[in-house]
Short mmCIF file of C-alpha atoms and ligand atoms in Angstrom, two decimals:
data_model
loop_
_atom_site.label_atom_id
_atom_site.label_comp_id
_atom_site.label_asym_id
_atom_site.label_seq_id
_atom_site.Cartn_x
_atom_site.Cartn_y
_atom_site.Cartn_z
CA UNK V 1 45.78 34.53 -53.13
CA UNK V 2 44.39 31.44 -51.40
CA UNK V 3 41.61 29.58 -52.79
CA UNK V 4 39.37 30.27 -50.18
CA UNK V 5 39.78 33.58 -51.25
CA UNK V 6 39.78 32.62 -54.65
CA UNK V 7 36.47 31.06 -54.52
CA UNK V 8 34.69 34.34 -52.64
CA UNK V 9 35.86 35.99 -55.85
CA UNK V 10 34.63 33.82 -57.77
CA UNK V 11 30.99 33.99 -56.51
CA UNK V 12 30.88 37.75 -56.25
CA UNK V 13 31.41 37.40 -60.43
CA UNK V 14 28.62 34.67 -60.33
CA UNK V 15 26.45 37.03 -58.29
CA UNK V 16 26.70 39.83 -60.43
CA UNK V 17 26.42 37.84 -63.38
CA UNK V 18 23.21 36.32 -61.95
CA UNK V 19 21.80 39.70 -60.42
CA UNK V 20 23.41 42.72 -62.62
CA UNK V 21 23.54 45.94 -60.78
CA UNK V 22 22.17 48.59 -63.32
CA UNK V 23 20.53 46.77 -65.84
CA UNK V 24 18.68 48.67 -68.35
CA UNK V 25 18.25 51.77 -70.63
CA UNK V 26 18.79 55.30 -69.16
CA UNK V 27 16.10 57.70 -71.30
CA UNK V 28 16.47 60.79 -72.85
CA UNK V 29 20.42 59.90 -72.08
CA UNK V 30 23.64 62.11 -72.92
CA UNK V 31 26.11 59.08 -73.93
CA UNK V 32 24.31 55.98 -75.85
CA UNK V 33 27.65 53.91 -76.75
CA UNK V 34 27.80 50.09 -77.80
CA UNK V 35 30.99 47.77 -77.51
CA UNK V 36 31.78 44.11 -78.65
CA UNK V 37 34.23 41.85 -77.86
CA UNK V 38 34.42 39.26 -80.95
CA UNK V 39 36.76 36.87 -79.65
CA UNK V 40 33.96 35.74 -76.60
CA UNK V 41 30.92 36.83 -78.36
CA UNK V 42 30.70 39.61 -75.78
CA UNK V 43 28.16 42.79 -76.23
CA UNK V 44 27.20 46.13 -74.28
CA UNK V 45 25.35 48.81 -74.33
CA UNK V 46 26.37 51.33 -72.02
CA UNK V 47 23.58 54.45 -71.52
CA UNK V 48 23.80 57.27 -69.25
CA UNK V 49 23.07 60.48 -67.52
CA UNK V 50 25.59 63.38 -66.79
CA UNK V 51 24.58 66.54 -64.88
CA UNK V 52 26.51 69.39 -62.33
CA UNK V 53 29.85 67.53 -63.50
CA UNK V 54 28.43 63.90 -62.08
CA UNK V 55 27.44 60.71 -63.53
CA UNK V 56 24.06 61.29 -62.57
CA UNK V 57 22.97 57.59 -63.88
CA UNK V 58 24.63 54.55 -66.04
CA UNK V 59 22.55 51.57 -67.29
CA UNK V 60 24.19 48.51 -69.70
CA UNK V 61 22.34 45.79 -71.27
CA UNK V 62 23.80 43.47 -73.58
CA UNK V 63 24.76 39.44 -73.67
CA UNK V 64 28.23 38.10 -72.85
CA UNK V 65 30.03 35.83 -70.30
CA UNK V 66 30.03 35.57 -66.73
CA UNK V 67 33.15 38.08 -66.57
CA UNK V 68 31.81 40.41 -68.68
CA UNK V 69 28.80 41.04 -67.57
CA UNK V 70 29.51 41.01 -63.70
CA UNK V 71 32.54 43.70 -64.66
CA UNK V 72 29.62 45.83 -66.37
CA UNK V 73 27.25 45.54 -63.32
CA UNK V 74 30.64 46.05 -60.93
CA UNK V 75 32.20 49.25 -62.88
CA UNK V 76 28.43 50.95 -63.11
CA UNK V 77 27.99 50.87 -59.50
CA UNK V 78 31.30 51.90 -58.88
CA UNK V 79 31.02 55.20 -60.41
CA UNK V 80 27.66 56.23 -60.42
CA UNK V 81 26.91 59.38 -58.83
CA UNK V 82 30.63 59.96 -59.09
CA UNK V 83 32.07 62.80 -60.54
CA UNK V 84 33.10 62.78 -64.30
CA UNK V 85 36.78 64.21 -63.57
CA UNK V 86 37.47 61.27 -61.27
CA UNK V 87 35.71 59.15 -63.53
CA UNK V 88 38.21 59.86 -66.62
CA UNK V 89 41.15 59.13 -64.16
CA UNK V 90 40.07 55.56 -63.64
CA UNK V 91 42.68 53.46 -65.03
CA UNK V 92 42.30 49.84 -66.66
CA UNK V 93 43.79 48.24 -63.94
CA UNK V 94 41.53 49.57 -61.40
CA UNK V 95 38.63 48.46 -63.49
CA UNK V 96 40.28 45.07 -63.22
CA UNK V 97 40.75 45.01 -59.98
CA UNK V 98 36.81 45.52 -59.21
CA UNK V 99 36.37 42.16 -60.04
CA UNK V 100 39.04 41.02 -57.07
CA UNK V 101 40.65 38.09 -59.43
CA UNK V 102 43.11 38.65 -62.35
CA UNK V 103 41.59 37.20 -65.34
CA UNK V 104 43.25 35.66 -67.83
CA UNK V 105 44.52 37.22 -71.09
CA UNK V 106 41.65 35.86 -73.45
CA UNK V 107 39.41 36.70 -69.94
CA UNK V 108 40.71 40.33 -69.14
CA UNK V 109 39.31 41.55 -73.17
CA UNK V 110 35.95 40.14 -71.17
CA UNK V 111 36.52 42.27 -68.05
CA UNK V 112 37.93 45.57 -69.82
CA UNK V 113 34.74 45.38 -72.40
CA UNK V 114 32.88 47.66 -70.09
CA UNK V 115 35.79 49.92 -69.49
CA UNK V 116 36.44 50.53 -73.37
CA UNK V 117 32.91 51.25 -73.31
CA UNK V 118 33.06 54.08 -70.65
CA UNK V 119 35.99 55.64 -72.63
CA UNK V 120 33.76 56.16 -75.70
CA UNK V 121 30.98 57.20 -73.42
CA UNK V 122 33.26 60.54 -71.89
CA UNK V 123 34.15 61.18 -75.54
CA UNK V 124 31.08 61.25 -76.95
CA UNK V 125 29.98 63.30 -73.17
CA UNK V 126 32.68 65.76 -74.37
CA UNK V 127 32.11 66.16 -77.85
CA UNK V 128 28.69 66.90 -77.44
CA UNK V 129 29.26 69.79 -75.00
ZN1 ZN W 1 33.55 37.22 -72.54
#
């Protein structure tokens, strides 16, 4: 990666760090699930909607760094309105790779905070059906 392309990633994380996508509490929702990451002082709230099979709607608040909260406001609009069977497929990696840069080790427990989030969410989703 060049750094011109380097610094383009770099602002789309400042963007969505500035101007979350998704921000907010879902009501009445079907998964309420909260995650933290101690080592940054990282924390999410992940709520949401499921209905016909689909992520009807996903909302996160919480505090954290730059990389955490841009990956929250990048991984909600990436599968909302998505169904939940392609949802559970999504890998780690692929939730890394929304945020076009690979972050460091101490960054990528930042990045994946969201992620481990969404895996609690479509467990609690499926216990509760
Ligand atoms: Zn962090």
């Amino acid at each position: 990666m060049d750094a011109e392309e380097d610094a383009l990633y770099r602002e789309i994380i400042l963007e969505n760090w500035r101007h979350p996508a998704n921000r907010g509490v879902v009501a009445n929702p079907d998964f309420d699930v909260e995650r933290d990451n101690p080592l940054c002082g990282d924390h999410i709230r992940l709520t949401g909607k499921i209905g016909g099979g689909r992520l009807a709607n996903i909302a996160f608040t919480g505090e954290g760094c730059a990389v955490s909260i841009a990956s929250a406001s990048l991984l909600t609009e990436a599968i909302k309105g998505r169904e939940i069977t392609d949802i559970a497929k999504l890998s780690e990696q692929e939730a890394i790779d929304l945020l076009g840069i690979q972050p460091t080790p101490a960054r990528t427990k930042c990045a994946l905070l969201v992620y481990a989030a969404l895996v609690d969410a479509l467990r609690q989703h499926r216990e509760r059906i």
